[in-house]
CSV table of N, CA and C in Angstrom, one decimal:
chain,number,residue,atom,x,y,z
A,1,MET,N,127.4,-89.1,28.1
A,1,MET,CA,127.6,-87.6,27.8
A,1,MET,C,128.6,-87.1,28.8
A,2,ASN,N,129.6,-86.4,28.3
A,2,ASN,CA,130.4,-85.8,29.2
A,2,ASN,C,130.0,-84.3,29.3
A,3,GLN,N,129.8,-84.0,30.6
A,3,GLN,CA,129.5,-82.6,30.9
A,3,GLN,C,130.6,-81.9,31.7
A,4,ALA,N,130.9,-80.8,31.4
A,4,ALA,CA,132.0,-80.0,32.2
A,4,ALA,C,131.3,-79.6,33.5
A,5,VAL,N,131.9,-79.7,34.6
A,5,VAL,CA,131.5,-79.4,35.8
A,5,VAL,C,132.5,-78.4,36.3
A,6,ALA,N,131.9,-77.2,36.9
A,6,ALA,CA,132.7,-76.3,37.3
A,6,ALA,C,133.1,-76.5,38.8
A,7,LEU,N,134.4,-76.5,39.1
A,7,LEU,CA,134.8,-76.8,40.5
A,7,LEU,C,134.7,-75.6,41.2
A,8,PRO,N,134.2,-75.7,42.5
A,8,PRO,CA,134.2,-74.5,43.4
A,8,PRO,C,135.6,-73.9,43.7
A,9,GLU,N,135.7,-72.6,43.9
A,9,GLU,CA,137.0,-72.2,44.4
A,9,GLU,C,137.4,-72.6,45.7
A,10,PRO,N,138.6,-72.7,45.8
A,10,PRO,CA,139.2,-73.1,47.3
A,10,PRO,C,138.7,-72.2,48.2
A,11,PRO,N,138.2,-72.7,49.4
A,11,PRO,CA,137.6,-71.7,50.4
A,11,PRO,C,138.6,-70.7,50.9
A,12,ALA,N,139.8,-70.8,50.8
A,12,ALA,CA,140.8,-69.7,51.2
A,12,ALA,C,140.7,-68.5,50.2
A,13,ALA,N,140.3,-68.9,48.9
A,13,ALA,CA,140.3,-67.7,48.0
A,13,ALA,C,139.0,-66.8,48.2
A,14,THR,N,138.2,-67.4,48.8
A,14,THR,CA,136.8,-66.5,49.0
A,14,THR,C,136.7,-66.3,50.5
A,15,ALA,N,136.6,-67.2,51.4
A,15,ALA,CA,136.3,-67.0,52.8
A,15,ALA,C,137.6,-66.3,53.4
A,16,GLY,N,138.9,-66.7,53.0
A,16,GLY,CA,139.9,-66.1,53.5
A,16,GLY,C,140.2,-64.6,53.3
A,17,LEU,N,139.8,-64.2,52.2
A,17,LEU,CA,140.1,-62.8,51.9
A,17,LEU,C,139.1,-62.0,52.8
A,18,THR,N,137.9,-62.4,52.8
A,18,THR,CA,137.0,-61.6,53.6
A,18,THR,C,137.2,-61.7,55.2
A,19,SER,N,138.0,-62.8,55.6
A,19,SER,CA,138.4,-62.8,57.0
A,19,SER,C,139.6,-62.1,57.5
A,20,LEU,N,140.3,-61.4,56.5
A,20,LEU,CA,141.4,-60.6,56.9
A,20,LEU,C,141.0,-59.4,57.6
A,21,SER,N,141.8,-59.2,58.7
A,21,SER,CA,141.5,-57.9,59.4
A,21,SER,C,142.1,-56.8,58.6
A,22,ASP,N,141.8,-55.5,58.9
A,22,ASP,CA,142.4,-54.4,58.3
A,22,ASP,C,143.9,-54.4,58.2
A,23,ALA,N,144.5,-54.6,59.4
A,23,ALA,CA,145.9,-54.7,59.4
A,23,ALA,C,146.6,-55.8,58.4
A,24,GLU,N,145.9,-57.0,58.5
A,24,GLU,CA,146.4,-58.0,57.6
A,24,GLU,C,146.2,-57.5,56.0
A,25,ARG,N,145.2,-56.9,55.7
A,25,ARG,CA,144.9,-56.4,54.4
A,25,ARG,C,146.1,-55.3,54.1
A,26,ARG,N,146.4,-54.5,54.9
A,26,ARG,CA,147.3,-53.4,54.6
A,26,ARG,C,148.8,-54.1,54.5
A,27,VAL,N,149.2,-55.1,55.2
A,27,VAL,CA,150.5,-55.7,55.0
A,27,VAL,C,150.5,-56.4,53.7
A,28,ALA,N,149.4,-57.0,53.5
A,28,ALA,CA,149.3,-58.0,52.2
A,28,ALA,C,149.4,-57.2,51.0
A,29,ALA,N,148.6,-55.9,51.0
A,29,ALA,CA,148.7,-55.1,49.9
A,29,ALA,C,150.2,-54.5,49.8
A,30,LEU,N,150.9,-54.2,50.8
A,30,LEU,CA,152.3,-53.6,50.7
A,30,LEU,C,153.1,-54.8,50.3
A,31,ALA,N,153.0,-55.9,50.7
A,31,ALA,CA,153.8,-57.1,50.4
A,31,ALA,C,153.6,-57.5,48.9
A,32,VAL,N,152.5,-57.4,48.4
A,32,VAL,CA,152.4,-57.6,47.0
A,32,VAL,C,153.1,-56.5,46.1
A,33,LYS,N,153.2,-55.3,46.6
A,33,LYS,CA,153.9,-54.2,46.0
A,33,LYS,C,155.4,-54.4,46.2
A,34,GLY,N,155.9,-55.4,46.9
A,34,GLY,CA,157.3,-55.7,47.0
A,34,GLY,C,157.9,-55.2,48.3
A,35,HIS,N,157.2,-54.5,49.2
A,35,HIS,CA,157.8,-53.9,50.4
A,35,HIS,C,158.3,-55.1,51.3
A,36,THR,N,159.4,-54.7,51.9
A,36,THR,CA,160.0,-55.7,52.9
A,36,THR,C,159.4,-55.5,54.2
A,37,ASN,N,159.4,-56.4,55.2
A,37,ASN,CA,158.8,-56.1,56.5
A,37,ASN,C,159.1,-54.8,57.2
A,38,ARG,N,160.5,-54.6,57.1
A,38,ARG,CA,161.1,-53.3,57.7
A,38,ARG,C,160.3,-52.1,57.0
A,39,GLU,N,160.2,-52.1,55.7
A,39,GLU,CA,159.6,-51.0,55.0
A,39,GLU,C,158.1,-50.8,55.4
A,40,MET,N,157.4,-52.0,55.4
A,40,MET,CA,156.1,-51.9,55.9
A,40,MET,C,155.9,-51.4,57.3
A,41,ALA,N,156.6,-51.9,58.3
A,41,ALA,CA,156.7,-51.4,59.6
A,41,ALA,C,156.8,-49.9,59.7
A,42,ARG,N,157.7,-49.2,58.9
A,42,ARG,CA,158.0,-47.8,58.8
A,42,ARG,C,156.7,-47.2,58.3
A,43,LYS,N,156.1,-47.6,57.2
A,43,LYS,CA,155.2,-47.0,56.5
A,43,LYS,C,153.8,-47.0,57.4
A,44,LEU,N,153.7,-48.1,58.1
A,44,LEU,CA,152.5,-48.5,59.0
A,44,LEU,C,152.7,-47.9,60.5
A,45,SER,N,153.9,-47.3,60.7
A,45,SER,CA,154.2,-46.8,62.1
A,45,SER,C,154.1,-47.9,63.0
A,46,GLY,N,154.6,-49.0,62.7
A,46,GLY,CA,154.5,-50.2,63.6
A,46,GLY,C,155.8,-50.9,63.7
A,47,THR,N,155.8,-52.0,64.3
A,47,THR,CA,157.1,-52.8,64.4
A,47,THR,C,157.3,-53.8,63.5
A,48,VAL,N,158.4,-54.3,63.2
A,48,VAL,CA,158.7,-55.4,62.3
A,48,VAL,C,158.0,-56.6,62.8
A,49,SER,N,158.0,-56.9,64.1
A,49,SER,CA,157.4,-58.1,64.7
A,49,SER,C,155.9,-58.2,64.4
A,50,THR,N,155.2,-56.9,64.5
A,50,THR,CA,153.8,-56.8,64.4
A,50,THR,C,153.5,-57.1,62.8
A,51,VAL,N,154.3,-56.5,61.9
A,51,VAL,CA,154.2,-56.8,60.5
A,51,VAL,C,154.4,-58.2,60.1
A,52,GLU,N,155.3,-58.9,60.7
A,52,GLU,CA,155.6,-60.3,60.6
A,52,GLU,C,154.3,-61.2,61.0
A,53,GLN,N,153.8,-60.8,62.2
A,53,GLN,CA,152.6,-61.5,62.7
A,53,GLN,C,151.5,-61.4,61.7
A,54,ASP,N,151.2,-60.1,61.4
A,54,ASP,CA,150.0,-59.8,60.5
A,54,ASP,C,150.3,-60.6,59.1
A,55,THR,N,151.4,-60.5,58.6
A,55,THR,CA,151.7,-61.2,57.4
A,55,THR,C,151.4,-62.8,57.5
A,56,THR,N,152.0,-63.2,58.6
A,56,THR,CA,151.8,-64.7,58.8
A,56,THR,C,150.3,-65.1,58.9
A,57,ARG,N,149.5,-64.4,59.6
A,57,ARG,CA,148.1,-64.6,59.7
A,57,ARG,C,147.4,-64.5,58.4
A,58,ALA,N,147.9,-63.5,57.6
A,58,ALA,CA,147.3,-63.2,56.2
A,58,ALA,C,147.5,-64.5,55.3
A,59,TYR,N,148.8,-64.9,55.5
A,59,TYR,CA,149.2,-66.1,54.6
A,59,TYR,C,148.4,-67.2,54.9
A,60,ARG,N,148.3,-67.5,56.3
A,60,ARG,CA,147.4,-68.7,56.7
A,60,ARG,C,145.9,-68.6,56.2
A,61,LYS,N,145.3,-67.4,56.4
A,61,LYS,CA,144.1,-67.1,55.9
A,61,LYS,C,143.7,-67.4,54.5
A,62,LEU,N,144.7,-66.9,53.7
A,62,LEU,CA,144.7,-67.0,52.3
A,62,LEU,C,145.2,-68.3,51.6
A,63,ASP,N,145.9,-69.1,52.6
A,63,ASP,CA,146.4,-70.3,52.1
A,63,ASP,C,147.5,-70.1,51.0
A,64,VAL,N,148.4,-69.2,51.5
A,64,VAL,CA,149.7,-68.9,50.6
A,64,VAL,C,150.8,-69.2,51.4
A,65,ARG,N,151.9,-69.6,50.7
A,65,ARG,CA,153.2,-69.9,51.4
A,65,ARG,C,154.2,-68.8,51.3
A,66,ASN,N,154.0,-67.9,50.2
A,66,ASN,CA,155.0,-66.8,50.1
A,66,ASN,C,154.4,-65.6,49.4
A,67,ARG,N,155.2,-64.6,49.4
A,67,ARG,CA,154.6,-63.2,48.8
A,67,ARG,C,154.3,-63.4,47.3
A,68,ALA,N,155.0,-64.3,46.6
A,68,ALA,CA,154.8,-64.4,45.2
A,68,ALA,C,153.3,-64.9,45.0
A,69,ASP,N,152.8,-65.6,45.8
A,69,ASP,CA,151.5,-66.3,45.7
A,69,ASP,C,150.4,-65.3,46.2
A,70,LEU,N,150.7,-64.2,46.7
A,70,LEU,CA,149.8,-63.3,47.3
A,70,LEU,C,148.9,-62.7,46.1
A,71,PRO,N,149.5,-62.2,44.9
A,71,PRO,CA,148.7,-61.5,43.9
A,71,PRO,C,147.6,-62.6,43.3
A,72,ILE,N,147.9,-63.9,43.5
A,72,ILE,CA,146.9,-64.9,43.0
A,72,ILE,C,145.6,-64.7,43.8
A,73,ARG,N,145.6,-64.5,45.2
A,73,ARG,CA,144.5,-64.5,46.1
A,73,ARG,C,144.0,-63.1,46.3
A,74,LEU,N,144.7,-62.0,46.0
A,74,LEU,CA,144.3,-60.6,46.1
A,74,LEU,C,143.9,-60.0,44.8
A,75,GLN,N,142.9,-59.3,44.8
A,75,GLN,CA,142.4,-58.4,43.7
A,75,GLN,C,142.7,-57.0,44.1
A,76,PRO,N,143.1,-56.2,43.2
A,76,PRO,CA,143.3,-54.7,43.6
A,76,PRO,C,142.2,-54.1,44.3
A,77,SER,N,140.9,-54.4,43.9
A,77,SER,CA,139.7,-53.7,44.4
A,77,SER,C,139.5,-54.3,45.9
A,78,THR,N,140.0,-55.3,46.4
A,78,THR,CA,139.6,-55.9,47.8
A,78,THR,C,140.7,-55.4,48.8
A,79,VAL,N,141.9,-54.9,48.4
A,79,VAL,CA,142.8,-54.4,49.5
A,79,VAL,C,142.9,-52.9,49.6
A,80,THR,N,143.1,-52.5,50.8
A,80,THR,CA,143.3,-51.1,51.1
A,80,THR,C,144.7,-50.8,51.0
A,81,PRO,N,145.0,-49.8,50.1
A,81,PRO,CA,146.5,-49.4,50.0
A,81,PRO,C,146.8,-48.6,51.1
A,82,ALA,N,148.0,-48.7,51.6
A,82,ALA,CA,148.4,-47.9,52.8
A,82,ALA,C,148.9,-46.5,52.5
């Protein structure tokens, strides 16, 4: 008998999202909308360097390699728009 077995979601898809800081959520939400690091820094009243660091940490926690992969991991109801 062949039974379909549901595979668990990758840990990054569940644990990673809840482990994002507020700053990481904000930059991830803006990155999904297509903002550049410079635009995000202006919008968030921060520096480009801080945005880059927050974005890098969010990528690691969500196990993504680029902005194109972010929508796969983020749901609109889980990110706080800036």
